[in-house]
Coordinates of C-alpha atoms and ligand atoms in Angstrom, one line a residue:
M8 CA -9.2 -6.9 -27.3
N9 CA -5.9 -8.5 -28.1
I10 CA -4.4 -10.0 -24.9
D11 CA -0.8 -10.1 -26.4
T12 CA -0.9 -6.4 -27.3
I13 CA -2.2 -5.5 -23.8
A14 CA 0.5 -7.6 -22.2
N15 CA 3.2 -6.1 -24.4
N16 CA 2.1 -2.6 -23.5
I17 CA 2.1 -3.4 -19.8
Q18 CA 5.5 -5.0 -20.0
R19 CA 7.0 -2.1 -21.8
N20 CA 5.7 0.4 -19.3
L21 CA 6.6 -1.6 -16.2
E22 CA 10.1 -2.2 -17.5
K23 CA 10.5 1.5 -18.3
L24 CA 9.2 2.5 -14.9
S25 CA 11.4 0.0 -13.1
I26 CA 14.5 2.1 -14.0
F27 CA 13.2 4.9 -11.7
N28 CA 14.8 3.1 -8.8
A29 CA 17.2 4.1 -6.0
T30 CA 18.7 0.6 -5.7
P31 CA 19.3 -0.8 -9.2
G32 CA 20.4 -4.4 -9.0
E33 CA 18.9 -4.8 -5.6
G34 CA 15.2 -4.8 -6.2
C35 CA 13.2 -1.6 -6.7
T36 CA 13.2 1.3 -4.2
R37 CA 11.0 4.3 -5.0
L38 CA 10.2 6.2 -1.8
P39 CA 7.7 9.1 -1.8
F40 CA 8.9 12.7 -2.6
T41 CA 12.2 11.4 -4.0
K42 CA 14.0 11.9 -7.4
E43 CA 12.8 8.4 -8.4
A44 CA 9.2 9.2 -7.5
R45 CA 9.4 12.4 -9.5
Q46 CA 10.8 10.5 -12.6
A47 CA 8.1 7.9 -12.3
A48 CA 5.3 10.5 -11.9
D49 CA 6.6 12.4 -15.0
Y50 CA 6.7 9.2 -17.0
L51 CA 3.2 8.3 -15.9
K52 CA 1.9 11.7 -17.1
I53 CA 3.3 11.0 -20.5
C54 CA 1.7 7.5 -20.6
M55 CA -1.6 8.9 -19.5
A56 CA -1.5 11.7 -22.1
N57 CA -0.6 9.2 -24.8
A58 CA -3.7 7.1 -23.8
G59 CA -5.9 10.1 -24.3
L60 CA -6.3 11.1 -20.7
K61 CA -6.3 14.7 -19.4
V62 CA -3.5 14.7 -16.8
H63 CA -2.7 16.6 -13.7
E64 CA -0.9 16.1 -10.4
D65 CA -2.8 16.9 -7.3
Q66 CA -1.5 18.6 -4.2
A67 CA -0.6 15.3 -2.5
G68 CA 1.5 14.2 -5.4
N69 CA -1.1 11.8 -6.9
V70 CA -1.0 11.6 -10.7
I71 CA -4.5 11.7 -12.1
G72 CA -5.7 11.1 -15.7
V73 CA -9.3 11.7 -16.8
L74 CA -11.0 10.2 -19.9
E75 CA -14.0 12.5 -20.1
G76 CA -17.5 11.0 -20.5
E77 CA -20.5 12.6 -22.2
D78 CA -22.0 13.5 -18.8
P79 CA -19.3 15.0 -16.6
E80 CA -21.8 15.4 -13.8
A81 CA -22.3 11.6 -13.6
P82 CA -20.2 10.1 -10.8
A83 CA -16.9 8.8 -12.2
L84 CA -15.4 5.3 -12.3
V85 CA -11.9 5.3 -10.9
V86 CA -9.1 2.7 -11.4
G87 CA -5.8 3.1 -9.7
S88 CA -3.0 1.9 -7.4
H89 CA 0.3 3.3 -6.0
F90 CA 3.6 4.3 -7.7
D91 CA 5.8 4.2 -4.6
T92 CA 7.5 1.0 -3.5
V93 CA 9.0 -0.6 -0.4
I94 CA 12.8 -0.7 -0.1
N95 CA 14.4 -3.4 -2.3
G96 CA 10.9 -4.4 -3.5
G97 CA 9.6 -5.6 -6.8
I98 CA 8.4 -3.8 -10.0
F99 CA 4.8 -5.0 -9.9
D100 CA 3.5 -3.9 -6.5
G101 CA 1.3 -0.9 -7.1
L102 CA 2.4 0.1 -10.6
A103 CA 0.8 -3.0 -12.2
G104 CA -2.5 -1.5 -11.2
V105 CA -1.6 1.9 -12.5
V106 CA -0.3 0.7 -15.8
A107 CA -3.4 -1.5 -16.2
G108 CA -5.6 1.5 -15.6
I109 CA -3.8 3.4 -18.4
E110 CA -4.2 0.3 -20.7
I111 CA -8.0 0.2 -19.9
A112 CA -8.2 3.9 -20.8
R113 CA -6.4 3.2 -24.1
L114 CA -8.8 0.4 -24.9
L115 CA -11.9 2.5 -24.0
K116 CA -10.6 5.4 -26.2
E117 CA -9.8 3.1 -29.1
S118 CA -13.1 1.3 -29.0
G119 CA -14.8 4.6 -29.7
K120 CA -17.8 3.4 -27.6
P121 CA -19.4 6.5 -26.0
L122 CA -18.8 6.7 -22.2
K123 CA -21.4 8.4 -20.1
R124 CA -19.1 8.7 -17.0
N125 CA -15.6 10.0 -16.7
F126 CA -13.1 7.3 -16.4
V127 CA -10.3 8.2 -14.1
V128 CA -6.9 6.6 -13.5
I129 CA -5.0 7.5 -10.4
A130 CA -1.4 6.8 -9.5
F131 CA -1.4 7.2 -5.7
N132 CA 1.6 8.6 -3.8
D133 CA 3.0 6.9 -0.7
E134 CA 0.7 4.0 -0.2
E135 CA 3.4 1.8 1.5
G136 CA 4.3 4.2 4.3
M137 CA 7.8 2.9 3.9
R138 CA 9.6 6.3 4.4
F139 CA 7.5 7.7 7.2
G140 CA 6.1 4.5 8.7
T141 CA 2.5 5.5 8.0
G142 CA 0.6 4.5 4.8
Y143 CA -2.1 5.4 2.3
F144 CA -1.0 9.1 2.2
G145 CA -2.2 9.8 -1.4
S146 CA -5.5 7.9 -1.1
K147 CA -6.2 9.4 2.4
A148 CA -5.4 12.9 1.0
M149 CA -8.1 12.3 -1.7
L150 CA -10.5 11.3 1.0
G151 CA -9.7 14.4 3.0
Q152 CA -8.1 12.4 5.9
I153 CA -4.7 14.1 6.0
T154 CA -4.1 17.0 8.3
I155 CA -1.3 19.6 8.3
E156 CA -0.4 18.3 11.8
D157 CA 0.2 14.9 10.2
L158 CA 2.7 16.5 7.8
H159 CA 4.8 17.8 10.7
R160 CA 4.3 14.8 13.0
Y161 CA 5.6 12.0 10.8
K162 CA 9.3 11.9 10.0
D163 CA 11.7 9.6 8.1
K164 CA 14.8 7.9 9.5
D165 CA 16.8 11.1 8.8
G166 CA 14.3 13.2 10.8
I167 CA 12.8 14.8 7.6
S168 CA 9.1 15.4 8.0
V169 CA 6.5 14.8 5.4
Y170 CA 6.1 18.6 5.3
E171 CA 9.8 19.1 4.4
A172 CA 9.8 16.3 2.0
M173 CA 6.8 17.7 0.2
Q174 CA 8.5 21.1 -0.1
E175 CA 11.6 19.5 -1.5
Y176 CA 9.4 17.6 -4.0
G177 CA 7.9 21.0 -5.2
L178 CA 4.6 20.8 -3.4
V179 CA 3.0 23.4 -1.1
P180 CA 2.3 21.2 2.0
E181 CA -0.6 23.4 3.2
Q182 CA -2.4 22.7 -0.1
V183 CA -2.6 19.0 0.7
L184 CA -6.1 19.8 2.0
D185 CA -7.1 20.8 -1.6
A186 CA -6.4 17.2 -2.8
K187 CA -9.7 16.2 -1.1
Q188 CA -12.2 15.1 -3.8
D189 CA -16.0 15.4 -3.7
L190 CA -16.7 11.7 -3.1
S191 CA -20.3 12.1 -4.4
K192 CA -18.6 12.5 -7.8
I193 CA -17.1 9.0 -7.6
K194 CA -19.3 6.0 -8.3
A195 CA -16.8 3.2 -7.6
F196 CA -13.1 2.5 -7.2
I197 CA -11.4 -0.6 -8.8
E198 CA -7.9 -1.7 -8.0
L199 CA -5.9 -4.3 -9.9
H200 CA -3.0 -5.6 -7.7
I201 CA -0.6 -8.5 -7.5
E202 CA -1.7 -11.0 -4.8
Q203 CA 1.6 -10.8 -3.0
G204 CA 0.8 -14.2 -1.5
P205 CA 0.8 -17.9 -2.6
V206 CA -2.9 -18.7 -3.0
L207 CA -3.6 -18.0 -6.7
Y208 CA -0.2 -19.3 -7.9
Q209 CA -0.5 -22.6 -5.9
N210 CA -4.1 -23.1 -7.0
K211 CA -3.1 -22.2 -10.6
V212 CA -6.0 -19.7 -10.7
D213 CA -5.9 -16.7 -13.1
I214 CA -7.9 -14.1 -11.2
G215 CA -8.5 -13.4 -7.4
L216 CA -11.7 -11.5 -6.6
V217 CA -11.1 -9.8 -3.2
E218 CA -13.9 -10.0 -0.8
C219 CA -12.3 -8.5 2.3
I220 CA -9.1 -6.6 3.1
V221 CA -7.7 -7.0 6.6
G222 CA -7.5 -4.2 9.1
I223 CA -4.0 -2.9 10.1
Q224 CA -2.4 -1.2 13.1
R225 CA 1.2 0.0 13.0
Y226 CA 3.3 1.3 15.9
L227 CA 6.8 2.6 16.5
I228 CA 7.8 1.5 20.0
T229 CA 10.7 3.1 21.8
V230 CA 12.3 1.5 25.0
H231 CA 14.5 3.8 27.0
G232 CA 17.4 2.2 29.0
R233 CA 20.8 3.6 30.1
A234 CA 24.1 3.4 28.3
D235 CA 26.7 1.7 30.5
H236 CA 30.1 -0.1 30.2
A237 CA 29.4 -3.7 29.1
G238 CA 32.3 -5.0 31.2
T239 CA 32.2 -3.2 34.4
T240 CA 28.4 -2.8 35.0
P241 CA 27.1 -5.7 37.1
M242 CA 24.0 -7.4 35.6
D243 CA 21.7 -6.2 38.5
M244 CA 22.8 -2.5 37.9
R245 CA 21.9 -2.3 34.3
I246 CA 18.9 -0.7 32.6
D247 CA 19.3 -2.6 29.3
A248 CA 16.9 -1.5 26.7
V249 CA 17.6 -4.6 24.5
E250 CA 16.8 -6.9 27.4
A251 CA 13.4 -5.3 27.9
A252 CA 12.5 -4.9 24.2
T253 CA 13.4 -8.4 23.2
K254 CA 11.2 -9.9 26.0
V255 CA 8.3 -8.3 24.2
I256 CA 9.4 -8.7 20.5
S257 CA 9.9 -12.5 21.0
K258 CA 6.3 -13.0 22.2
I259 CA 4.5 -11.1 19.4
P260 CA 4.5 -13.9 16.7
D261 CA 3.0 -16.4 19.1
W262 CA 0.3 -14.0 20.2
A263 CA -0.7 -13.7 16.5
R264 CA -0.6 -17.5 16.0
E265 CA -2.8 -18.0 18.9
K266 CA -5.5 -15.8 17.3
G267 CA -5.8 -17.7 14.1
D268 CA -8.3 -16.1 11.8
G269 CA -5.5 -15.1 9.4
T270 CA -4.0 -12.8 12.1
V271 CA -0.4 -11.8 11.5
A272 CA 2.0 -9.6 13.4
T273 CA 5.5 -8.4 12.2
T274 CA 8.4 -6.6 13.7
G275 CA 10.1 -5.4 10.5
F276 CA 12.4 -2.8 12.0
I277 CA 14.7 -2.7 15.1
K278 CA 17.3 -0.1 15.9
V279 CA 19.6 -0.2 18.9
L280 CA 21.3 3.0 20.2
P281 CA 24.1 3.8 20.6
G282 CA 24.8 0.4 19.0
G283 CA 28.2 -0.4 20.4
V284 CA 29.4 -4.0 21.0
N285 CA 30.7 -3.0 24.4
I286 CA 27.9 -0.6 25.5
V287 CA 24.7 -1.6 27.3
A288 CA 21.9 -0.4 25.0
E289 CA 20.5 3.0 25.9
Q290 CA 17.5 2.8 23.5
V291 CA 15.7 0.4 21.3
Q292 CA 13.2 1.4 18.6
F293 CA 11.1 -1.3 16.9
T294 CA 8.0 -1.4 14.8
V295 CA 4.9 -3.7 14.9
D296 CA 2.5 -4.2 12.0
I297 CA -0.5 -6.2 13.2
R298 CA -3.3 -7.3 10.8
S299 CA -6.5 -9.3 11.0
R300 CA -9.9 -9.4 9.4
N301 CA -11.2 -9.1 12.9
N302 CA -10.3 -5.9 14.8
D303 CA -10.7 -7.5 18.2
N304 CA -7.6 -9.7 17.4
I305 CA -5.5 -6.6 16.6
N306 CA -6.7 -4.7 19.7
D307 CA -6.0 -7.7 21.9
I308 CA -2.4 -8.1 20.7
V309 CA -1.8 -4.3 21.1
A310 CA -3.1 -4.6 24.7
K311 CA -0.7 -7.6 25.3
I312 CA 2.2 -5.6 23.9
K313 CA 1.5 -2.7 26.3
E314 CA 1.2 -5.2 29.3
E315 CA 4.4 -6.9 28.4
L316 CA 6.3 -3.6 28.0
D317 CA 5.1 -2.6 31.4
K318 CA 6.3 -5.9 32.9
A319 CA 9.7 -6.0 31.1
C320 CA 10.5 -2.4 31.9
K321 CA 9.4 -2.6 35.6
A322 CA 11.9 -5.5 35.9
N323 CA 14.9 -3.5 35.0
G324 CA 14.0 0.2 35.4
A325 CA 13.6 0.9 31.7
S326 CA 10.7 3.0 30.3
W327 CA 8.7 2.8 27.0
E328 CA 6.5 4.8 24.6
M329 CA 4.3 3.6 21.8
D330 CA 3.6 5.9 18.8
N331 CA 0.5 4.9 16.7
K332 CA 1.5 5.3 13.0
L333 CA -1.6 3.8 11.4
T334 CA -5.0 2.4 12.4
I335 CA -7.3 1.2 9.6
D336 CA -10.3 -1.1 9.9
P337 CA -10.9 -4.3 7.9
V338 CA -13.2 -3.6 4.9
N339 CA -15.6 -5.9 2.9
L340 CA -15.6 -5.1 -0.8
N341 CA -18.6 -4.5 -3.1
E342 CA -20.6 -7.6 -3.7
N343 CA -22.4 -6.3 -6.9
M344 CA -19.1 -5.6 -8.7
L345 CA -17.6 -9.0 -7.5
T346 CA -20.6 -10.8 -9.0
L347 CA -20.3 -8.9 -12.3
L348 CA -16.5 -9.7 -12.4
E349 CA -17.2 -13.4 -11.7
Q350 CA -19.5 -13.4 -14.7
K351 CA -16.8 -11.8 -16.9
C352 CA -14.3 -14.4 -15.8
Q353 CA -16.8 -17.0 -17.0
D354 CA -17.3 -15.2 -20.2
Y355 CA -13.6 -15.2 -21.0
G356 CA -13.0 -18.7 -19.6
Y357 CA -10.6 -17.4 -16.9
S358 CA -10.3 -19.5 -13.7
Y359 CA -11.0 -17.4 -10.6
Q360 CA -11.7 -17.6 -6.9
R361 CA -12.7 -15.3 -4.1
I362 CA -9.9 -14.3 -1.8
I363 CA -9.1 -12.3 1.4
S364 CA -6.3 -9.7 1.1
G365 CA -3.7 -9.9 3.9
A366 CA -2.0 -6.9 2.3
G367 CA -3.4 -3.4 2.7
H368 CA -3.9 -1.3 -0.5
D369 CA -5.3 2.0 -1.4
A370 CA -8.5 0.1 -1.8
L371 CA -8.4 -0.5 2.0
A372 CA -8.6 3.2 2.7
I373 CA -11.0 4.0 -0.2
G374 CA -13.2 1.0 0.5
Q375 CA -14.1 2.5 3.9
V376 CA -16.2 5.2 2.2
L377 CA -16.7 4.2 -1.5
D378 CA -18.0 1.2 -3.4
T379 CA -14.7 -0.6 -4.1
V380 CA -13.4 -3.9 -5.5
M381 CA -10.0 -5.4 -6.0
V382 CA -8.8 -7.8 -8.7
F383 CA -5.7 -9.9 -7.9
V384 CA -3.3 -11.6 -10.3
P385 CA -0.9 -14.4 -9.3
S386 CA 2.5 -13.7 -7.7
K387 CA 5.1 -16.3 -8.6
D388 CA 5.8 -18.5 -5.6
G389 CA 3.8 -16.0 -3.6
R390 CA 6.8 -13.7 -3.2
S391 CA 6.5 -9.9 -3.0
H392 CA 8.2 -6.9 -1.2
C393 CA 11.5 -8.4 -2.5
P394 CA 13.5 -8.5 -5.8
A395 CA 12.0 -12.0 -6.5
E396 CA 8.5 -10.5 -7.0
W397 CA 7.2 -11.6 -10.4
T398 CA 3.9 -11.7 -12.2
E399 CA 3.2 -12.8 -15.8
Y400 CA 2.3 -9.8 -18.0
K401 CA -0.4 -11.9 -19.6
D402 CA -2.1 -12.4 -16.2
I403 CA -2.3 -8.7 -15.8
A404 CA -3.7 -8.4 -19.3
K405 CA -6.5 -10.9 -18.4
A406 CA -7.4 -8.7 -15.4
V407 CA -7.4 -5.7 -17.7
T408 CA -10.1 -7.2 -20.0
I409 CA -12.5 -8.0 -17.2
I410 CA -12.1 -4.6 -15.6
H411 CA -12.5 -3.0 -19.0
D412 CA -15.8 -4.8 -19.4
L413 CA -16.9 -3.9 -15.9
I414 CA -16.3 -0.2 -16.7
L415 CA -18.7 -0.5 -19.7
D416 CA -21.3 -2.3 -17.5
L417 CA -21.2 0.4 -14.9
Q418 CA -21.9 3.2 -17.3
Ligands
LIG20 O1 1.9 -3.4 3.5 C1 1.1 -3.7 2.7 O2 0.2 -4.5 3.0 C2 1.0 -3.1 1.4 O3 2.0 -3.7 0.6 N1 1.1 -1.7 1.4
LIG21 MN1 3.4 -3.2 -1.0
LIG22 MN1 0.8 -2.5 -3.1

């Protein structure tokens, strides 16, 4: 396998896909069920077909390509990642794993070596949860974990539900239930992904072999106060939603620091209503994203948040509600495949190390129920979820070669 050819193919496809972007010049934004998502999905179908895959789009908007093996009854090997992005993100997060899967299919096809098992490449829809605050939509649909009620419940910042967005995208929402796959027909799932953190880049290591992916809980918290005149309302007569909310928000980072164990907690979104310079805030909405490889840490921080919300609201008459948008357990990945991949890194002379993933991925959802492994490649300066996100195409090509060989081993 020629590393330069693989790297050039990956670069060409990622650069082409990067133009399907709602914020050109300000990073990459490709939210689910949008024009940009449609453009990327259609381009991926062409790439998959050119690589010799049989392509279809499932009822959740996942794009699926199959390289048929000699025994279609044998459980398949699946490689994939997501094709949506965060807002103003990078061009590698997700799509690097999809384009790598297509490249592996091309190599398998060109080698002419007979495959016993189907080799499947999946571009998952809406892994990030950026538009609806959730996450892992496409992979959870494949697992049969999405309900019609979910489609109506989750809405974007403009109040559009997943259900309505799916209709606009040309899908029939009720059919999302048909996206569920027979998991007995899948032997293993492998996801190549950029590390999105600093470890591999700082250690100058080529390959990260992910042992564990942290658990995540996400909430949208709403604090209800009362709009009043900022000048005439005495301080002891106010029901100031910002005062109550900020007492809680300011404590969350230290609660995570106290936990250690790689625990992190983030408030990435805050909205104040009505939002006037001279109006006491009537409402504050904010998100929390809490992660740890130990669920007890997450649950403990959630309990502290509820306690503090009670205290802060009792002090000034405000009230609060807390909407759970995502709860997913930590997952340990497949030791057998990790060991095989270590051997391949040695065979090729790639440096490698085992690593924990602080980022969730489709592998986090799929790894709960199927044999799963992740292969990380270095992120320059550890940056991701921002326009500065960068990974060397050659590093992705190295990961392609070891996953390609693993696919042959697992026949
Ligand atoms: O948020 C994450 O961990 C991932 O990028 N979806
Ligand atoms: Mn991401
Ligand atoms: Mn990702």
